[in-house]
Coordinates of N, CA and C and ligand atoms in Angstrom, one line a residue:
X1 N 93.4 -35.0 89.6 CA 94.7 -35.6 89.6 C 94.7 -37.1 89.8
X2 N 95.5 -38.2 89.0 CA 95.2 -39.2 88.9 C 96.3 -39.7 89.9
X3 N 96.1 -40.7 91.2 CA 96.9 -41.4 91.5 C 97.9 -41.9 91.8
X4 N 99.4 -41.2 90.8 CA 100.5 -41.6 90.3 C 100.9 -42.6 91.4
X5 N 101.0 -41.5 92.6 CA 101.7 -42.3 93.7 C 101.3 -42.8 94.6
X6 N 99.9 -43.7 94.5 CA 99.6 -44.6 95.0 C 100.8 -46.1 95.2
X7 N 101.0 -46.2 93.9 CA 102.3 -47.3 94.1 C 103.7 -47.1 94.3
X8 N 103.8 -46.0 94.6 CA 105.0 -45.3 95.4 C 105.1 -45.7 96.7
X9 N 104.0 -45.0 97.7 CA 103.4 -45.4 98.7 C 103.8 -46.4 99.4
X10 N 103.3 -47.6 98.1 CA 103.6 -49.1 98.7 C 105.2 -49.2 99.0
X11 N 105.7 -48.6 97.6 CA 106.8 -49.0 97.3 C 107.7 -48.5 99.0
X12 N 107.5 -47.4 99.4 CA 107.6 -46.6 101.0 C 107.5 -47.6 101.6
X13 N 106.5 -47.6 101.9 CA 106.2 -48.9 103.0 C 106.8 -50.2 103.1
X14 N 107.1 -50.6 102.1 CA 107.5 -51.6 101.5 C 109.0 -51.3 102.0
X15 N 109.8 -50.4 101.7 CA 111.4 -50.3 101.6 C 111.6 -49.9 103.2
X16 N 110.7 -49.6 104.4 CA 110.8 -48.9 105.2 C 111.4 -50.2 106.1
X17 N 112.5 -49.9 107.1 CA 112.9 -51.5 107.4 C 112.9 -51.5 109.4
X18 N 112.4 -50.5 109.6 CA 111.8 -50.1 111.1 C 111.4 -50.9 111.8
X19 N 111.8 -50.8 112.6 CA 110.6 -51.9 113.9 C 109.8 -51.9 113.6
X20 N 108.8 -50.6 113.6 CA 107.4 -50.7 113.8 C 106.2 -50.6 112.8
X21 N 107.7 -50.6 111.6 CA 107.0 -50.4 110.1 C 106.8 -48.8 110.2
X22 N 107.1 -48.0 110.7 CA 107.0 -46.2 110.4 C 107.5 -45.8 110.0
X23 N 108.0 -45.1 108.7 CA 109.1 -44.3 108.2 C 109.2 -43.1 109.1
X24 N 108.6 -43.0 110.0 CA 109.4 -41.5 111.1 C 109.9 -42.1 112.0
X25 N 109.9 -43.5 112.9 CA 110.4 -44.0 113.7 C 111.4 -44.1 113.7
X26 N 112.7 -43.7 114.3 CA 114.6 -43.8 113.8 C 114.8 -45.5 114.1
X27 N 114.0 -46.3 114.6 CA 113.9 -47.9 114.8 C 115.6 -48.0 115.4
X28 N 116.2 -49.2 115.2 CA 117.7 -49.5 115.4 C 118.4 -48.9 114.4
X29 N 117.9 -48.0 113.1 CA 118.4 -47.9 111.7 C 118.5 -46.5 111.5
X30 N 118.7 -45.9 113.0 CA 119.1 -45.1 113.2 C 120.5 -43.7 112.4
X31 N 121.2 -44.8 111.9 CA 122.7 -45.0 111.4 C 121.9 -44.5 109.7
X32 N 121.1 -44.7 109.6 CA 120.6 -44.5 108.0 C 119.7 -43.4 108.0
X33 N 119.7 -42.0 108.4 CA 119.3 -40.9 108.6 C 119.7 -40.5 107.2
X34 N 120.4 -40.3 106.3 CA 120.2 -40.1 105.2 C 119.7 -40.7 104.3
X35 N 119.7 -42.1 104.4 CA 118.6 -42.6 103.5 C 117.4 -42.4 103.6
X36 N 117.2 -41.9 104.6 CA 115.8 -42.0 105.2 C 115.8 -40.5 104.6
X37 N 116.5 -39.6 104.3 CA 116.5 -38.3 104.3 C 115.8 -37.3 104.9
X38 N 116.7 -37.7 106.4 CA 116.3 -37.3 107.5 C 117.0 -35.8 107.7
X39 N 116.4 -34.3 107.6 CA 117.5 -33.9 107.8 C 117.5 -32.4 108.9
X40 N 116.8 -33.2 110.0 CA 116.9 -32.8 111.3 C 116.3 -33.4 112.4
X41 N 116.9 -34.4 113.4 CA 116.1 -34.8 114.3 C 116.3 -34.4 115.7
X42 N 115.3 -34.1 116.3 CA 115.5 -33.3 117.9 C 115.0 -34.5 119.2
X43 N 115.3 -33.7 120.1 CA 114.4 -34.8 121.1 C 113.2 -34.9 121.3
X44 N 112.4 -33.7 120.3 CA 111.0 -33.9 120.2 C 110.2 -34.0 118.6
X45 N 111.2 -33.6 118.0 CA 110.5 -33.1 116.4 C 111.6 -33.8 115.5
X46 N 110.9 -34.2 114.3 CA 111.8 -34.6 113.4 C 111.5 -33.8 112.0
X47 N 112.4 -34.0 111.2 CA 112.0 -33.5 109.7 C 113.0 -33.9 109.1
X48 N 112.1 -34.6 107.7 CA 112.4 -35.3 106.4 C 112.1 -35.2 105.5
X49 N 112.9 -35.3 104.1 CA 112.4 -34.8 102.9 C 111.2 -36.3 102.9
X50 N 110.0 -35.8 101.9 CA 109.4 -37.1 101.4 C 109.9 -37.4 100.4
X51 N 110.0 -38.8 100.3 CA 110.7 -39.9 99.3 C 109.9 -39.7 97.9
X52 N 108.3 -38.8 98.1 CA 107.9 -39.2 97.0 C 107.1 -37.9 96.9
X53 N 107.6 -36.8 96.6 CA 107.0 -35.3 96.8 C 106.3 -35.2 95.3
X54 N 105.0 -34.5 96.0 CA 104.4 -34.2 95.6 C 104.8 -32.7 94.6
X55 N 105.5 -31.8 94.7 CA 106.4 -30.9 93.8 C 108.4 -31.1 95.0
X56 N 109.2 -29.9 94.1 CA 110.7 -30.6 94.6 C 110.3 -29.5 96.5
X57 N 111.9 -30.2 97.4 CA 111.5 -29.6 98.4 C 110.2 -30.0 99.3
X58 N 109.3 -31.5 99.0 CA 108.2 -31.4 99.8 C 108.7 -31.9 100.9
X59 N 108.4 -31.3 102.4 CA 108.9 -31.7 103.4 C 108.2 -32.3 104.4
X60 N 108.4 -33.0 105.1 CA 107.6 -33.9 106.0 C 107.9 -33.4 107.8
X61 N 107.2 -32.9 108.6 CA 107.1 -33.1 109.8 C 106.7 -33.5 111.0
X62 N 107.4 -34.1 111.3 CA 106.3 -35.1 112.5 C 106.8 -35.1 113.9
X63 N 106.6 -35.5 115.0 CA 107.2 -35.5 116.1 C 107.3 -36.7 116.4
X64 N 108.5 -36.9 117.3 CA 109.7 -38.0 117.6 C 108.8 -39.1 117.8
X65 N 107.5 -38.7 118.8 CA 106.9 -39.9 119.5 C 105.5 -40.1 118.4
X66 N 105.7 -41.8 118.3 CA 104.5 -42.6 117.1 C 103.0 -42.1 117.7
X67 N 102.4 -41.2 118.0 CA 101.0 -40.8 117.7 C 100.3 -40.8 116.2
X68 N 99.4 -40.9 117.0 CA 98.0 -40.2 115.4 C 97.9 -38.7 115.0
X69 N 97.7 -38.2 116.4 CA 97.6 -36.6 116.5 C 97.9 -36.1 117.3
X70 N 96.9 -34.5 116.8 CA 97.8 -33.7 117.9 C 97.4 -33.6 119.4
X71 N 95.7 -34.3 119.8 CA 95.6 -34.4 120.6 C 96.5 -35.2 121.6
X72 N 97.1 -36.4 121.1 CA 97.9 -36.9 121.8 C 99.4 -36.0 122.3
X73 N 99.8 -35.1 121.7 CA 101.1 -34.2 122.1 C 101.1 -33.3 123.1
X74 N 101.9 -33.2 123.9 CA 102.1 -32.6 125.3 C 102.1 -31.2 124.2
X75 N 102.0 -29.9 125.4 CA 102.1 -28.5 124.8 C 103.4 -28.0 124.2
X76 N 104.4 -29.0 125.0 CA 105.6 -28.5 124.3 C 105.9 -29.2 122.8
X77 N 105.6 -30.5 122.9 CA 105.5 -31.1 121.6 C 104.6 -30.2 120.5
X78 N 103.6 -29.8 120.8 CA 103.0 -29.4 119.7 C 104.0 -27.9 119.6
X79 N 104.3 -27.1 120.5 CA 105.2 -26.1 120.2 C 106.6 -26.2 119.5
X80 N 107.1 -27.2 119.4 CA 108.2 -27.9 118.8 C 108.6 -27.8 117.6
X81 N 106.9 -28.9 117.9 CA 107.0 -29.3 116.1 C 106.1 -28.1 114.9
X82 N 105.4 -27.0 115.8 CA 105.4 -26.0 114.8 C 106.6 -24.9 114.4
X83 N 107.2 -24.9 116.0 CA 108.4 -24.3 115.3 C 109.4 -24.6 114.4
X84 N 109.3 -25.9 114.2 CA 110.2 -26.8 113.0 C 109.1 -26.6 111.7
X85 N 108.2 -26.8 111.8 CA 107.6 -26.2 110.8 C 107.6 -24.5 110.1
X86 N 107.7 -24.0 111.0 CA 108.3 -22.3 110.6 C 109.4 -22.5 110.7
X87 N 110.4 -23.1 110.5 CA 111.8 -22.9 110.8 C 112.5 -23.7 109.0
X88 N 111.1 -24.9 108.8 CA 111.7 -25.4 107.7 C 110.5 -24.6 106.4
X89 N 109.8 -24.0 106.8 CA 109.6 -23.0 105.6 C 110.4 -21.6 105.7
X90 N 111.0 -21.1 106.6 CA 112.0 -20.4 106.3 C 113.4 -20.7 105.6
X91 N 113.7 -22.1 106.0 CA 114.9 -22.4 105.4 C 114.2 -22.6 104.0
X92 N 113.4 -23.3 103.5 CA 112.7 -23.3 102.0 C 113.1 -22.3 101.4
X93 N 112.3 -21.1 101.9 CA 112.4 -19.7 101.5 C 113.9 -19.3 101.0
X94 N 114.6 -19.5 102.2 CA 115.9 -19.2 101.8 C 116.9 -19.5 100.5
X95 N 116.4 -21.0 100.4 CA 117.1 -21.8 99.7 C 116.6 -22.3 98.1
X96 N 115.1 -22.0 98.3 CA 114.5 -22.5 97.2 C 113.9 -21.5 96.5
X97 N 113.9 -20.4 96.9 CA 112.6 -18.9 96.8 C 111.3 -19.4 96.1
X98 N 110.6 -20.2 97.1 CA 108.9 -20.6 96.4 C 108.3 -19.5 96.8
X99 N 107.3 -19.0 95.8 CA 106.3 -18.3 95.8 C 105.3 -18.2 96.8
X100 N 105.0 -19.8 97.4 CA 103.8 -19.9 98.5 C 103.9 -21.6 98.7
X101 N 103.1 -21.8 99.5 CA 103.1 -23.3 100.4 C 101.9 -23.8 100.6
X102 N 102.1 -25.0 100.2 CA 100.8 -26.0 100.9 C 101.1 -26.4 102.0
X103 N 100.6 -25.8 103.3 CA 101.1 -26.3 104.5 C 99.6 -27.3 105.1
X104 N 100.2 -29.0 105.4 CA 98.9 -29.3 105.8 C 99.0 -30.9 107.0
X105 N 98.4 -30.8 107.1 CA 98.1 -32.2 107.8 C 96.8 -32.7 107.5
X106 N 97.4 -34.4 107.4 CA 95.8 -35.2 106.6 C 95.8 -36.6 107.9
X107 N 95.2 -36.3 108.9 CA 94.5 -36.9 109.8 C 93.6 -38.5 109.7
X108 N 94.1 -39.4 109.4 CA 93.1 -40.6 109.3 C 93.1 -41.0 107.3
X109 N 92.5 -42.2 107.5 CA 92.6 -42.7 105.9 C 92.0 -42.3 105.9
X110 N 90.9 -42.2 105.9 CA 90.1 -41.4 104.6 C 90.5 -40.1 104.6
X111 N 91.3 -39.4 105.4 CA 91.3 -37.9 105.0 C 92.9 -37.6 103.9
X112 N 93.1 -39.1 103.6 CA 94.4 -39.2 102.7 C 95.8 -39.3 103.1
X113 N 95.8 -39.7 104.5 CA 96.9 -40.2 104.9 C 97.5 -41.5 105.2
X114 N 98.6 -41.2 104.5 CA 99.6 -42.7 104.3 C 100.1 -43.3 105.0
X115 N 100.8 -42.6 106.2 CA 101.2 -43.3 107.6 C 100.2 -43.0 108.9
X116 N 99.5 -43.3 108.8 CA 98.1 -42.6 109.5 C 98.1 -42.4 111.1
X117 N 99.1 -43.4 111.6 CA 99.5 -43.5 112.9 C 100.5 -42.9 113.7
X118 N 101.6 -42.3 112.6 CA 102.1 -41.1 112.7 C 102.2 -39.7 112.6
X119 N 101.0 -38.8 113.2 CA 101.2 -37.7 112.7 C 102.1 -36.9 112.0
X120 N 102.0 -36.0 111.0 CA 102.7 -35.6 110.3 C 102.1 -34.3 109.3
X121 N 103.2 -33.1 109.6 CA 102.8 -32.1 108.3 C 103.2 -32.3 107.2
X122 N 102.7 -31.8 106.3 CA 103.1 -31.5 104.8 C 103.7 -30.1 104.6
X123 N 105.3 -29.8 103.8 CA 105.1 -28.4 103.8 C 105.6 -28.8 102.1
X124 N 105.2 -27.8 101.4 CA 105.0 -28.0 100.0 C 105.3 -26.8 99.5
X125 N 106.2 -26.5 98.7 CA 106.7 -25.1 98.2 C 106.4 -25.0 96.8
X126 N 105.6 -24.1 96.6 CA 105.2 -24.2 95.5 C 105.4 -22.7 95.1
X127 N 105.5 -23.4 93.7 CA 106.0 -22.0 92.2 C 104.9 -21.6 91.2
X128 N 104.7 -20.3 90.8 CA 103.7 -19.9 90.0 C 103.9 -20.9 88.7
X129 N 103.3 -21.5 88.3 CA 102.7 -22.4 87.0 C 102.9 -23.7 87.5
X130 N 103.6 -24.5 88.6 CA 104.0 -25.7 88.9 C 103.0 -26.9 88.2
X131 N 101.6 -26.3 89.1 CA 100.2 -27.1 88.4 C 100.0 -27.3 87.2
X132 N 99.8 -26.3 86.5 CA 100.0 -26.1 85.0 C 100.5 -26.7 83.8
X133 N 101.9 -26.9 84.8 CA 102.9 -27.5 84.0 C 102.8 -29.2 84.3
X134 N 101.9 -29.5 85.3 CA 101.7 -30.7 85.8 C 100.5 -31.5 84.8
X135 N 99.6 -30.3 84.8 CA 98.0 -30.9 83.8 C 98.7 -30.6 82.6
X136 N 99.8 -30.0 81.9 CA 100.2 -30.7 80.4 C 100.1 -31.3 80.3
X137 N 101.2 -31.9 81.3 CA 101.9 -33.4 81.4 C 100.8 -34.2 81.1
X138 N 100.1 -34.4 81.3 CA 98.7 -35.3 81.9 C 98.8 -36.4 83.2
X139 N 99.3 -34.8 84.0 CA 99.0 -35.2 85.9 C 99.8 -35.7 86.1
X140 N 101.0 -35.8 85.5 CA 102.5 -36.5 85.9 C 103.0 -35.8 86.5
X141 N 103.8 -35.7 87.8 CA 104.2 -35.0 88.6 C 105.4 -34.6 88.2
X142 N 106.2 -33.8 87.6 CA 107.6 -33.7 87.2 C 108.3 -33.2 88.6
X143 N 109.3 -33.7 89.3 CA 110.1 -33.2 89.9 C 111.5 -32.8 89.6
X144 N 111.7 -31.5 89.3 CA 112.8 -31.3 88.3 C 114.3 -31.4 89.0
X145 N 114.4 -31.6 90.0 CA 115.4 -31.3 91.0 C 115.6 -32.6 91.7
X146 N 117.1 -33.4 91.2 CA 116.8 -34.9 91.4 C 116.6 -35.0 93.3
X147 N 115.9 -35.9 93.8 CA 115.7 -35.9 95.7 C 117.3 -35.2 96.2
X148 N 117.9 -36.0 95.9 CA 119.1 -36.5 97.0 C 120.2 -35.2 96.7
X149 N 120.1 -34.6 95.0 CA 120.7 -33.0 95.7 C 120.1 -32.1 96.4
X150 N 118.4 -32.1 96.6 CA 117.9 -31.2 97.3 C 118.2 -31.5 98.9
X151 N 118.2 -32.7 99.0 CA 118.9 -33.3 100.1 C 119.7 -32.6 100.5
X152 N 120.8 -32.6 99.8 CA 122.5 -32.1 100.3 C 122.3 -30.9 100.3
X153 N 122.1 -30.2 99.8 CA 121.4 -28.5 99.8 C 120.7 -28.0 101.0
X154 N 119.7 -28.9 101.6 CA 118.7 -28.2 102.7 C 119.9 -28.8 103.9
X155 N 120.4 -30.2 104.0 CA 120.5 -30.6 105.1 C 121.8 -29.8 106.1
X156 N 122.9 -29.1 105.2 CA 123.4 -28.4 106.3 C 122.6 -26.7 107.0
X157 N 122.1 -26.8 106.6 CA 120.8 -25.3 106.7 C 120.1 -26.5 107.7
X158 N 119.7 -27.0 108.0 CA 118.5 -27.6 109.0 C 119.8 -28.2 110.3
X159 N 121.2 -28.8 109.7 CA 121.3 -29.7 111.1 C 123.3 -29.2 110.3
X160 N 123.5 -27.9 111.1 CA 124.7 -27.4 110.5 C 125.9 -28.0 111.4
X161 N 125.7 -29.2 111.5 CA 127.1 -30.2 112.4 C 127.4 -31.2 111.3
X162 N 126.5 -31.6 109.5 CA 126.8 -32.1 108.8 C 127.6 -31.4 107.7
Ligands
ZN201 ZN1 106.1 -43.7 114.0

């Protein structure tokens, strides 16, 4: 698979306007939870669509506080943030009927992680042929489902006061 969104990435980093430079951080910019396509945040767990999914529906989980990992997370934190992790592949399920999931975490640069200082899961819903239809393409990722309606779609199912 070739690279595509390597300059996406930047382009992330680049648009992210946080204190601390983190796109999980709520910084003062708090007020821009939907841009940020934020579409649940707790006192310990957050969850966001990624700006730059890897198939439609790719979701991002991370916990509130800027760590690397999971060793750094108290036991409730890590209980939290996997329950938001089962809670946002069930809402997937519900809403999207994928077939199966790439559930993952990528630990440090070299293990391919882009905010590396914020821990964070990947949950990835994926459909029988998705790949398939990706290596026609020649490794173009087609996302067929523009962001910001899947947006509007998941976010009252994750945070039902919007
Ligand atoms: Zn952070």
């Amino acid at each position: 698979m070739k690279v595509l969104w390597a300059p996406w990435r930047m382009g992330y980093i680049l648009s992210n306007q946080n204190d601390n430079g983190c796109i999980f951080c709520p910084g003062k910019h708090r007020q821009n939870d939907e841009n940020r396509l934020i579409l649940g945040i707790g006192p310990l767990t957050l969850v966001m669509m990624n700006k730059f999914p890897y198939n439609n529906g790719h979701l991002l989980v991370a916990p509130v506080r800027h760590v690397p990992g999971l060793e750094h997370l108290s036991s409730d934190e890590v209980l939290d943030l996997m329950l938001m992790v089962r809670r946002s592949i069930e809402l997937l399920k519900e809403n999207m009927n994928p077939e199966g999931f790439n559930v993952g975490l990528n630990l440090g640069h070299v293990a391919g992680a882009g905010m590396e200082d914020h821990m964070h899961f990947h949950i990835v819903p994926r459909w029988k042929g998705d790949t398939n239809y990706m290596t026609v393409l020649g490794d173009v990722r087609v996302i067929p489902e523009h962001i910001q309606e899947t947006y509007r779609k998941l976010l009252p199912f994750f945070n039902p006061s919007k």
